[in-house]
Every structure is written in structure tokens, then in C-alpha cells.
Coordinates of C-alpha atoms in Angstrom, one line a residue:
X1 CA 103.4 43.4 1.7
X2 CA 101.1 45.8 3.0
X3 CA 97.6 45.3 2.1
X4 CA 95.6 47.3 -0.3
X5 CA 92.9 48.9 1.5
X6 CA 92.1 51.2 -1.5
X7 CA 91.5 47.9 -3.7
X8 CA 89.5 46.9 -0.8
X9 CA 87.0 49.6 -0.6
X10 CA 86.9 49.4 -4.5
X11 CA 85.3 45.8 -3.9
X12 CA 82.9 46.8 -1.3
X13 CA 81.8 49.9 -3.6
X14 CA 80.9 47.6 -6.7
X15 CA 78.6 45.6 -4.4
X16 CA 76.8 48.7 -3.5
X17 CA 76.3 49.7 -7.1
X18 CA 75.6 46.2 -8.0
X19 CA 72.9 45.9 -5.7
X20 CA 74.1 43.2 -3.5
X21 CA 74.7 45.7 -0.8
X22 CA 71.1 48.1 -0.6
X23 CA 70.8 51.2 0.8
X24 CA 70.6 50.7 4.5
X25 CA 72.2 47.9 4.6
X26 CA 74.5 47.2 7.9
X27 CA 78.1 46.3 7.4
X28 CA 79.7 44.0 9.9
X29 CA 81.7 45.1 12.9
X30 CA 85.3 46.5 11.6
X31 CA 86.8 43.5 13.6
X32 CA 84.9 41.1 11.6
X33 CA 85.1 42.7 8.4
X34 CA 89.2 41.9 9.1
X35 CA 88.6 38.4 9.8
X36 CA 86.4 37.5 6.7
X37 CA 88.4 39.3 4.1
X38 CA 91.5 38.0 5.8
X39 CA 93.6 41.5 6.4
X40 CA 94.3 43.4 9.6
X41 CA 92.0 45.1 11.6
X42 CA 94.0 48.2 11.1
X43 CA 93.5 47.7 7.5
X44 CA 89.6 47.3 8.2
X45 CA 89.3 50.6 9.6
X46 CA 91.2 52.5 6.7
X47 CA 88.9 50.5 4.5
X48 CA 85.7 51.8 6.6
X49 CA 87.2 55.5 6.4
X50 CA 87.5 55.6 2.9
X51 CA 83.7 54.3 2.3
X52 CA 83.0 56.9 4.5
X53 CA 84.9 59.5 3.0
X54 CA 83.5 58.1 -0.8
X55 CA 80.0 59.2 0.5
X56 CA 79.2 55.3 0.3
X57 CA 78.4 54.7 4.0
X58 CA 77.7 56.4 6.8
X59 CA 78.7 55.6 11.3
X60 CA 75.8 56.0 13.6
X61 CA 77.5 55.6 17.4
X62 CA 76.0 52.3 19.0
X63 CA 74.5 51.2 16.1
X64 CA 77.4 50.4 13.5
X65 CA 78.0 51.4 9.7
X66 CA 75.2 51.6 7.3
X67 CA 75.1 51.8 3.2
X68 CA 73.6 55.2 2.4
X69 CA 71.4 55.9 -0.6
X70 CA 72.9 57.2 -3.9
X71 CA 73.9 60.6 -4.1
X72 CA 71.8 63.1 -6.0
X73 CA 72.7 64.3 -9.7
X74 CA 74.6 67.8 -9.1
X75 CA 72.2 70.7 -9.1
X76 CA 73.3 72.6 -12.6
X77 CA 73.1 70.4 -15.3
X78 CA 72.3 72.9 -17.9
X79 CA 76.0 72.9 -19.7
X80 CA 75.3 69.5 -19.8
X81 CA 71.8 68.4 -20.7
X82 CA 72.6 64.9 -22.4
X83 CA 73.7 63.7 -19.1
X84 CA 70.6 64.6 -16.6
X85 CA 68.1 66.4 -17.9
X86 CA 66.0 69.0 -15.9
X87 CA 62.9 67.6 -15.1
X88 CA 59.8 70.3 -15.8
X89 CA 57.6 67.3 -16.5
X90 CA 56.7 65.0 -14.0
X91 CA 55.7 66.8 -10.3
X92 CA 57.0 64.7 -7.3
X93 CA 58.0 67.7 -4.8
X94 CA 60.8 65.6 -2.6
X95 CA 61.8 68.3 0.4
X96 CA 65.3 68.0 1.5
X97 CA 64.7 67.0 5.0
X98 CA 61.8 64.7 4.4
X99 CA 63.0 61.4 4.3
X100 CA 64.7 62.1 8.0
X101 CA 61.2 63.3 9.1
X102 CA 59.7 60.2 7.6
X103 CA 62.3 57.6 8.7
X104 CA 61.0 58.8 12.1
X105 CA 57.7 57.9 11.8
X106 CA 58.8 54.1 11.0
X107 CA 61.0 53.0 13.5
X108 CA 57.7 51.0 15.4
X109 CA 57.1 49.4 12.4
X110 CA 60.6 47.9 13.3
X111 CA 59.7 45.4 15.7
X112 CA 59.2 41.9 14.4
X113 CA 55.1 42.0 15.5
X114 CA 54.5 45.0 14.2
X115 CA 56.0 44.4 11.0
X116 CA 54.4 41.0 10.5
X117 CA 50.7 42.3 10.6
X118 CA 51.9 44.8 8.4
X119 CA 53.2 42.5 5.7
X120 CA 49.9 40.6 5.6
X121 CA 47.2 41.6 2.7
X122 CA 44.6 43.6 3.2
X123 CA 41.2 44.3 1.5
X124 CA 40.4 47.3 -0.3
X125 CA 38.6 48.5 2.6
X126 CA 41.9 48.1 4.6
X127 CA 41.3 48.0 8.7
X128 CA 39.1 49.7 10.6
X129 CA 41.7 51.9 12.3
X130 CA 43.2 52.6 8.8
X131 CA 39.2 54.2 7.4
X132 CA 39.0 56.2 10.9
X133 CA 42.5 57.9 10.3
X134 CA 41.6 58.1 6.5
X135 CA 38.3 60.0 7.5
X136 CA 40.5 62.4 9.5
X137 CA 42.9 63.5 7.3
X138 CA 40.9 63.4 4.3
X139 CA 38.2 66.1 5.7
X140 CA 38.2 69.6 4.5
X141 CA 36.4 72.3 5.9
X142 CA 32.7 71.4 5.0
X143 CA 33.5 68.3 4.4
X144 CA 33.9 65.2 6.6
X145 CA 33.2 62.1 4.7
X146 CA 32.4 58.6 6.7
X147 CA 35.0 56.2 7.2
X148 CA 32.4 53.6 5.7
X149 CA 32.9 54.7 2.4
X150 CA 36.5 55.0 2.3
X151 CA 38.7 52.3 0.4
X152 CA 42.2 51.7 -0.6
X153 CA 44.3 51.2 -3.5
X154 CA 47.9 51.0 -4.2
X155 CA 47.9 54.6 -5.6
X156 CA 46.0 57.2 -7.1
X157 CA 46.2 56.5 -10.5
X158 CA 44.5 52.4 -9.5
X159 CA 41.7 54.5 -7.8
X160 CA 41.0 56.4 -10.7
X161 CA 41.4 52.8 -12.6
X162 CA 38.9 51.3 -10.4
X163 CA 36.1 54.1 -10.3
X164 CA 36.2 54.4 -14.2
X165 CA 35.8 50.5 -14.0
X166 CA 32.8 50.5 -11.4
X167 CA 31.0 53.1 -13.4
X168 CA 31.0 52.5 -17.2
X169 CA 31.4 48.7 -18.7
X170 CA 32.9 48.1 -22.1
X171 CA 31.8 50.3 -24.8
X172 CA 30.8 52.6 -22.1
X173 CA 30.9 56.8 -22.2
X174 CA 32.4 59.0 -19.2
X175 CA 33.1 62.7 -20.2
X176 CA 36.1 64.4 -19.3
X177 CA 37.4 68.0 -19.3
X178 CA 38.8 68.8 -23.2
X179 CA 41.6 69.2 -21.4
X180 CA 42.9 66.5 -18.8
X181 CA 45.0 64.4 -17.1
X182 CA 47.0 62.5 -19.7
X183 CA 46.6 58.7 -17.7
X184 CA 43.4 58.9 -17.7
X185 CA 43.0 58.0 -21.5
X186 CA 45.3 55.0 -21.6
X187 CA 43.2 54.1 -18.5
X188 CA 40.1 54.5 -20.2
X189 CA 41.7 52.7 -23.6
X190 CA 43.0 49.7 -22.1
X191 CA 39.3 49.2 -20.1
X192 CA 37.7 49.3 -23.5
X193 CA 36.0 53.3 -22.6
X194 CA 35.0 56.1 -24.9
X195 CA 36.1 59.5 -23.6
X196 CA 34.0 61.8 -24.4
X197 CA 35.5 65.6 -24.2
X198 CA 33.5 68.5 -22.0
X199 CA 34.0 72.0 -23.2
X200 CA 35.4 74.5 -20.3
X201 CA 35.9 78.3 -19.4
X202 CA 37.6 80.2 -17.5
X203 CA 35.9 78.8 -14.1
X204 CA 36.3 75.3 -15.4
X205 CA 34.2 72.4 -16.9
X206 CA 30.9 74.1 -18.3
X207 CA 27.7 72.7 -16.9
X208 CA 25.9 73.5 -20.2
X209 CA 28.0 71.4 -21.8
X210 CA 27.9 68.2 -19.7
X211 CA 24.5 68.5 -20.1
X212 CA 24.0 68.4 -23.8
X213 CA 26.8 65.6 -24.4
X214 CA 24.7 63.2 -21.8
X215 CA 21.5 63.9 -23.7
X216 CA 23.7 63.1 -26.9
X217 CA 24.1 60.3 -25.6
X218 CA 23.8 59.0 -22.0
X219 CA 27.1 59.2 -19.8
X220 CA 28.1 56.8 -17.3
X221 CA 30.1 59.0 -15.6
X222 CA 32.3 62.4 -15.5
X223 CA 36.1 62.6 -14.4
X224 CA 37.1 66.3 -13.4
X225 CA 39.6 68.1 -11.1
X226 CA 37.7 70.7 -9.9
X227 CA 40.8 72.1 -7.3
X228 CA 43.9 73.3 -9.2
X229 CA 43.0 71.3 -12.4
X230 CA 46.2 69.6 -14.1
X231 CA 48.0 70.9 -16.5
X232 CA 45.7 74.7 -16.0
X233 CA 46.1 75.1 -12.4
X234 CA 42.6 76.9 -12.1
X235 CA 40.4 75.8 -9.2
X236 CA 36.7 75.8 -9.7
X237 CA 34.8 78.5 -7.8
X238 CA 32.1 77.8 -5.3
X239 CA 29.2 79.1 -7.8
X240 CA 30.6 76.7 -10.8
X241 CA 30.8 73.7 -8.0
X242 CA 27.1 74.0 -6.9
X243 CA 25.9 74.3 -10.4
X244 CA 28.2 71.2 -11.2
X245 CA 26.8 69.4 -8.0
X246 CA 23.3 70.2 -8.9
X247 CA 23.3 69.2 -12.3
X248 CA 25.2 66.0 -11.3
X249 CA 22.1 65.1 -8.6
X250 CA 19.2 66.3 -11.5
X251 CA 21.1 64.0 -14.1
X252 CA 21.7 61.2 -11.4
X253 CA 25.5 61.5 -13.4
X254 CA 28.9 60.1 -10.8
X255 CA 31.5 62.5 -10.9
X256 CA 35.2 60.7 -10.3
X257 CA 36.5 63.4 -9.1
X258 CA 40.8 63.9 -8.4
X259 CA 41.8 65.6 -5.6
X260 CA 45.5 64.8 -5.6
X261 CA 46.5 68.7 -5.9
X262 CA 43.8 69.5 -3.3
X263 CA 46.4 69.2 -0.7
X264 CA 48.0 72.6 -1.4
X265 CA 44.5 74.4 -1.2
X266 CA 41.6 74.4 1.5
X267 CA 38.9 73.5 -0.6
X268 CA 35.9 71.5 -0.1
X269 CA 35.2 68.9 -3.2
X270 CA 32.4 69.0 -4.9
X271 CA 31.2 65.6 -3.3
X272 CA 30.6 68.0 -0.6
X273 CA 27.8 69.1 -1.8
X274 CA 26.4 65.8 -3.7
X275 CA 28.0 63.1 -1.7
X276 CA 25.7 60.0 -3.0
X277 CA 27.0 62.2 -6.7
X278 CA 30.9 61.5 -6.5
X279 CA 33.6 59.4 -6.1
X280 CA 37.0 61.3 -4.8
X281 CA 40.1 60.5 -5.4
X282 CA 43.2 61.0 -3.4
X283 CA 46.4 59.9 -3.0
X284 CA 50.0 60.3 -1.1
X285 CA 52.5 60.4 -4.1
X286 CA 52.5 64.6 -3.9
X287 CA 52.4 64.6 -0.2
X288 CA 55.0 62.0 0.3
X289 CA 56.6 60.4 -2.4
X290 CA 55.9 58.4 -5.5
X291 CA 58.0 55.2 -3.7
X292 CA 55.2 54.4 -0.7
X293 CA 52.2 55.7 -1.7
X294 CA 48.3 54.9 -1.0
X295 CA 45.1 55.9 -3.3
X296 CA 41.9 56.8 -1.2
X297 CA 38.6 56.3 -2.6
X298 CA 35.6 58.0 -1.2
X299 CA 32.7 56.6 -2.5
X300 CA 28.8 57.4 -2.4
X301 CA 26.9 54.5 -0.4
X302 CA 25.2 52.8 -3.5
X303 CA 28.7 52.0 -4.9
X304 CA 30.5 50.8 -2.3
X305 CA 30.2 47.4 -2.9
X306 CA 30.7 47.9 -6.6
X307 CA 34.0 49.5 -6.4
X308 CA 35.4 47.2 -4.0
X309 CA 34.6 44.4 -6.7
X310 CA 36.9 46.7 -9.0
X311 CA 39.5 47.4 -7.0
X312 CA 39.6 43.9 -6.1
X313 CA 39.3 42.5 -9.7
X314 CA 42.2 44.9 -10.8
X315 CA 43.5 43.9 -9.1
X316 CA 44.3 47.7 -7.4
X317 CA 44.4 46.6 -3.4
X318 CA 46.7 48.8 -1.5
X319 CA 49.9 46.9 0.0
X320 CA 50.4 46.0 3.7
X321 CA 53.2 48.0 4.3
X322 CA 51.8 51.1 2.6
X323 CA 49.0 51.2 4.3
X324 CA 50.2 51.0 8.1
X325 CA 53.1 53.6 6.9
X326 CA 50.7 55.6 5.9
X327 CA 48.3 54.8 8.7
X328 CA 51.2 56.0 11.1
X329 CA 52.1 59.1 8.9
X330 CA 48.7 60.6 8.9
X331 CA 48.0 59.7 12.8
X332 CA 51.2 61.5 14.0
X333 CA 51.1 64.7 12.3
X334 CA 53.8 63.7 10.1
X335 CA 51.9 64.2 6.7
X336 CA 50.5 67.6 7.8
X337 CA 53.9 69.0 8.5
X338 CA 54.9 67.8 5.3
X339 CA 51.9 69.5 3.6
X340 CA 52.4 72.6 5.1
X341 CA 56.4 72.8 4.1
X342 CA 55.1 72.0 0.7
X343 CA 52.1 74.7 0.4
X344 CA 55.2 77.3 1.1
X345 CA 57.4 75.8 -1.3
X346 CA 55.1 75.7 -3.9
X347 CA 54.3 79.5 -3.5
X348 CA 58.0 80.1 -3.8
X349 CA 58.4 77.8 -6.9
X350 CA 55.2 80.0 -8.4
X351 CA 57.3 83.5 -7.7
X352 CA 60.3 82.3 -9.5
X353 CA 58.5 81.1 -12.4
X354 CA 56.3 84.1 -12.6
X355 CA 59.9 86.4 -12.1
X356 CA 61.2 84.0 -15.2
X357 CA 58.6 84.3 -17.5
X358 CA 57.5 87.7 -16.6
X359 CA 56.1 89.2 -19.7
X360 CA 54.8 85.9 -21.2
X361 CA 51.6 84.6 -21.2
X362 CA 51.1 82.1 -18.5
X363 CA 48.0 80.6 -16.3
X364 CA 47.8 78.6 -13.2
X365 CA 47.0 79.1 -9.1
X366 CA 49.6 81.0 -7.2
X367 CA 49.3 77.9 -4.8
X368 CA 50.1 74.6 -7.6
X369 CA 53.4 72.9 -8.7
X370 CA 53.0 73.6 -11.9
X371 CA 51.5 76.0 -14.5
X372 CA 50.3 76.7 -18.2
X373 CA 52.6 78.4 -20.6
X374 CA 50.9 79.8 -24.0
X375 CA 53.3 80.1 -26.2
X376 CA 54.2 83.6 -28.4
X377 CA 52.7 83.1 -32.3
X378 CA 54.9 81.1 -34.1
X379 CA 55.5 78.3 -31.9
X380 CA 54.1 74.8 -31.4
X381 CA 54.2 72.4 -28.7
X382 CA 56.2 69.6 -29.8
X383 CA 58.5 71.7 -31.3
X384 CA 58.9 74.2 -28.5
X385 CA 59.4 70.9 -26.7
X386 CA 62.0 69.7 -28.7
X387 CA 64.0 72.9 -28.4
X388 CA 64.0 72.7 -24.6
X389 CA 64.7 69.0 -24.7
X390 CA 68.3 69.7 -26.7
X391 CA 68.5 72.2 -24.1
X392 CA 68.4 69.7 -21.5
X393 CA 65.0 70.5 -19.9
X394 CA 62.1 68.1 -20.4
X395 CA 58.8 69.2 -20.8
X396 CA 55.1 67.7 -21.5
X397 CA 53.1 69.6 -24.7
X398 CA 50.0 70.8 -24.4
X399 CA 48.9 68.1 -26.9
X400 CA 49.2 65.4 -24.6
X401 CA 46.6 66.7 -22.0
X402 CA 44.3 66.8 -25.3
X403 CA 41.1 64.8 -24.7
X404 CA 40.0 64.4 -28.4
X405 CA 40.9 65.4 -31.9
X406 CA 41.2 68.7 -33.0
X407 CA 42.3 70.3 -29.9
X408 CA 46.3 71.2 -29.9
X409 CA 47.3 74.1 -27.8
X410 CA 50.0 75.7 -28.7
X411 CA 51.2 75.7 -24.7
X412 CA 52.9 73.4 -22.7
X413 CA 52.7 72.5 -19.4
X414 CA 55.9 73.9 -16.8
X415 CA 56.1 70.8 -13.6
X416 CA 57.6 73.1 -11.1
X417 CA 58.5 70.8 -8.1
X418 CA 61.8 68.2 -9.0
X419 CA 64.2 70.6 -9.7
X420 CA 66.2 72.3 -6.4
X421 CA 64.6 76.5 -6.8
X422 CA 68.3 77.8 -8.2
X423 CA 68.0 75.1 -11.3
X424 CA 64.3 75.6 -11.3
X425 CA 65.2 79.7 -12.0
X426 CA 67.9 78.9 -14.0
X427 CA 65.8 76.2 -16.8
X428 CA 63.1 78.8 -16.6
X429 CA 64.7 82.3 -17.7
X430 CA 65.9 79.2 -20.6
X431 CA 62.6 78.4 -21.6
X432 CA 61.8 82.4 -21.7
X433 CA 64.6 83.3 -23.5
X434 CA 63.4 80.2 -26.5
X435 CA 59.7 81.4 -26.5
X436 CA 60.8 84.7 -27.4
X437 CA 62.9 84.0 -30.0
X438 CA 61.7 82.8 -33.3
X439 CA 60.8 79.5 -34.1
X440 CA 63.2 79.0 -37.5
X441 CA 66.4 81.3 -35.5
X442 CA 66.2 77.8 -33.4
X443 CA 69.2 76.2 -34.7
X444 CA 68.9 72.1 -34.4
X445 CA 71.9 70.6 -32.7

């Protein structure tokens, strides 16, 4: 009876969806595949081919057979939106060759002494080699900040965790932009924090109006994104940042301030100007990935010591592993190739959205992954949101970047990054045909 190689390959399949076979896991050599499942070697290799030709597995010549990551969900998915939505609401921009480029940079990490200092624990001020790299890649023009003052954390949402946590105790006050970065305020809720909302213009948070909620009643700090602010996209200009940076010294006030878009725009932070005056905040999740990232911290001098206490107490210290990764990526150039692909493919994301919703009313920089949409008369957030979710298209309301009562924009925020540019087109011209029509012609199915 000849054997069943087909039944074979099925086996080997449902241990890579089960998990006992990962993603870049080796198989063995054909000839002992044969001998431990007991069939022919000929068998072996028909069993090998069909892995192969399944998409399950992959040859490399002189090295053997390796498991390959799942494939992606197919590009359209608009005819059917129960089964993968489109996602306009988180911003992770993935390019297509990137993890190739990447893999690249980790193949010294390979060797066993290498990869044994790597998997020890680090502080939050990670190595000394790590802060000089940091200080490198971090600096902007007019701006070069001191590898002294540079710490780690696993990611940029635990720096912003750990600053909020040096600056302000329980019960404290730190004012925020009325509109903001939606983590912030579960953050700020769960370390026992009063938000207190900042009105803004066209240019940004208003000075003026920092000024008079911290005589109100004293802040303990300010979170901002002064460079292609999330979810408006505006970038504050240099006039708005030296008044910010002034008032900040004149009040002695700490600005935590985000700079996890900064990457797509050459613009110095406001800690430029009042260094001892702000903590900024990076991070690798839009440069790389959101699967190995690192958070940077840049902290004036006074605080150091302070938020290292927080980060450590989090407890928000960066990983091992991440941080030599990361270490490597930024040494070699690998990041900045990466940034650069991305500042283009952002600008090409912009133009098809602006194409798509040409004729609505939308905000944001030409040079951001994502932008504003107001939305016609008639409409509101969540139920603008709801239309485009039974449409298969997810969405995040204006509501939710809301930092206090009484403030619901009738807009929503457009993520412009996950989706490949012919999907991204195609949800888009969607979303502009539903803000155009009525609110009540929207049937509910």
C-alpha cells in the first residue's frame, strides 16, 4: 500500500497551526524525516513538496527547510468585512520588504555569546554603548541631547507611564491637549492622576491657556505632541514652540513631550529649547514594528534619578533582546533606511486619501500616517463609526481622543498606514461616499 503523503503533510500542517512547530522553525533532514515517521524517503520528499507548495515552508540551499510565518489576509476584504476588517484605526506602517531588511541586521545576534549577554536584564539606563547610539539617532537638527540623560523602557507607551509617574503623585494634576492621545488617560486613571484639559488653535496647545489652568491650580506637569500631533496631524510652529518653551522655564512646569511621529518630520522638540524643561519621548513601534520595540526617555538632569525609580518600580525596563536589536538597528543604518522608505510612503498614503476625500473637510500634515476627518452636518462619530464598521472598515471617533467632558467632535480619526495603498484607496472613496450621504438613508444591516 503506498503511503499517504498527502495525509502526511496534513499532520505536519496542524502542528504549525497548533503552535508546536513556530515560524522559523527547522524541519529535520528529508532522510530523517523518513526514518522517524517510518515511510520512504521518496515519500519524505513528496511530503516536503507539498509543504512547500501549501506556502507552509520554505528550502534555503545549505541550510535545510524552515516553517514560514502565516500568510497575510488577502488585500480586498471589502465584499467581505465580517471576516477581516480594514484597519483605519491603529497605525503600525509594516513595509513589504522590511522584515528581510531587518532579519539582516540579526544574524550576529546568532552566535551563542552574543545572544547570552543579550538575554541578561538590563537597567533602565541600559549600557553605555546602547545611550551613545541612542544619543545618535535620537538628534535632530538643533538638537543633540546627552547620552546621560537617556533611559530605556519596553516601549513608548511605559515611557510615557513612567514620566507621568516621576512628575505628579496621587491626586496629582498634569494638563494635556483637549484633544490627545487616547492611552494617556487610562495611564493617568490607573496612576490615580487628574487630567486636566489645555485649550488649542490652529498652531496647537495655547500658551495662554496653560498658563491660567496652573494658576487655577498648580500643575505638575504638561503632556503634548508638539510634531504631527495624534489624531490632528498639525505640527507646532517654531514661534508657538519658543513661547511654549519659555513659559514652561518662567513657570518651572515639565513638559512630557511625545515624539513618536517625529520620525517622519525634521523637527527639533521643544526640549530643544528648555532642555532642563522636558522629558521626550520616543519610541521604535512606527519605525519598526509594534513586535520588538524600545521606548527612549530623554530626561532634564534634575529627574534623572527620579524617573529611573519609575521606570524601575513599574516596572517599565526595556528587555535584553530589544535593546541590543535595537542597539544594532540604529548603529547600522538599518533604522534610517527604514525611516526614509516610510517618510515616502506616508506622502503617498496622504495623496490617496486627499484624492478619496477630495471635497470633504479634512486636516492633518502632508507628511503623517494618519489624518482628521470633520464630518458633513448630520453626522456623529460613533455612528459614522458604526456605519463604516458594518462596512468592514474600523475606525477610532473623535470622542475617544476627548480629554474631558463636553468636548465630542463630530470627526473621526483616518489611521492611514496597515492597509496595502489599493485597499487603503478603495476603504477611503467608502468612507467618502457614507459621509456624503445622509445619516438616516444609512440602512442598518
Amino acid at each position: 500500500m503506498l503511503d499517504d503523503f498527502r495525509s502526511i503533510a496534513d499532520a505536519v500542517a496542524g502542528e504549525i497551526a497548533s503552535g508546536q512547530l513556530r515560524p522559523g522553525d527547522r524541519l529535520p533532514p528529508q532522510r530523517d524525516f523518513a526514518y522517524r515517521r517510518g515511510i520512504a524517503a521518496s515519500t519524505a520528499a513528496r511530503v516536503y513538496a507539498e509543504l512547500t507548495r501549501r506556502g507552509l515552508v520554505s528550502g534555503e540551499v545549505g541550510r535545510g527547510t524552515f516553517v514560514r510565518a502565516a500568510a497575510p489576509v488577502p488585500a480586498s476584504v471589502l465584499a467581505e468585512p465580517w471576516q477581516a476588517p480594514i484597519n483605519l484605526e491603529s497605525s503600525f506602517p509594516i513595509l513589504p520588504g522590511q522584515p528581510a531588511v531587518l532579519a539582516q541586521g540579526l544574524q550576529a545576534l546568532l552566535r551563542p555569546d552574543a545572544l547570552g549577554l543579550a538575554l541578561r536584564p538590563v537597567p533602565a539606563a541600559g549600557t553605555p554603548a546602547a545611550r551613545a547610539v541612542a544619543a545618535a539617532f535620537l538628534a535632530e537638527p538643533g538638537w543633540s541631547p546627552e547620552p546621560a540623560r537617556i533611559l530605556f523602557t519596553g516601549n513608548g507607551r511605559q515611557a510615557i507611564a513612567a514620566a507621568l509617574s516621576a512628575l505628579a503623585p496621587v491626586g496629582g494634576r498634569v494638563g494635556v491637549e483637549a484633544l490627545t492621545y487616547p492611552v494617556i488617560k487610562g495611564v493617568a486613571a490607573r496612576l490615580g492622576i487628574a487630567l486636566v484639559p489645555i485649550a488649542m488653535d490652529a498652531e496647537g496647545l495655547r500658551p495662554d491657556a496653560l498658563e491660567a489652568a496652573h494658576h487655577a491650580a498648580p500643575l505638575r506637569g504638561v503632556y503634548l505632541q508638539p510634531v504631527l500631533h495624534n489624531p490632528l496631524g498639525m505640527s507646532m510652529p517654531p514661534g508657538r514652540r519658543a513661547d511654549l518653551a519659555a513659559l514652561l522655564q518662567r513657570l518651572d512646569l515639565v513638559a512630557i513631550e511625545d515624539r513618536v511621529y517625529g520620525f517622519l518630520a525634521d523637527e527639533a522638540p521643544v526640549a530643544a529649547l528648555a532642555p532642563e524643561h522636558a522629558i521626550v519621548i520616543d519610541s521604535l513601534s512606527k519605525r519598526l514594528a509594534p513586535g520588538l520595540t524600545l521606548g527612549f526617555a530623554v530626561s532634564p538632569r534634575a529627574l534623572v534619578e527620579r524617573m529611573v525609580a519609575a521606570i524601575r518600580s513599574g516596572p517599565w525596563s526595556p528587555g535584553g533582546l530589544a535593546l541590543e536589536a535595537a542597539s544594532r538597528w540604529m548603529a547600522d543604518g538599518t533604522v534610517a533606511t527604514l525611516v526614509a522608505e516610510k517618510r515616502q510612503d506616508a506622502r503617498t498614503r496622504q495623496a490617496i486619501a486627499r484624492q478619496a476625500l477630495d471635497g470633504l473637510k479634512i486636516q492633518g500634515d502632508p507628511r503623517a500616517y494618519h489624518l482628521w476627518l470633520e464630518l458633513p452636518e448630520g453626522w456623529r462619530a460613533e455612528a459614522f463609526a458604526a456605519a463604516a464598521a458594518r462596512r468592514g472598515i474600523s475606525l477610532t471617533p473623535g470622542p475617544a481622543y476627548a480629554a474631558g467632558p463636553g468636548h465630542a467632535p463630530a470627526a473621526v480619526r483616518l489611521a492611514l498606514a496597515s492597509p496595502p495603498p489599493e485597499v487603503l484607496r478603495e476603504a477611503l472613496e467608502t468612507l467618502a461616499r457614507l459621509a456624503r450621504a445622509e445619516p438616516d438613508q444609512i440602512a442598518v444591516d
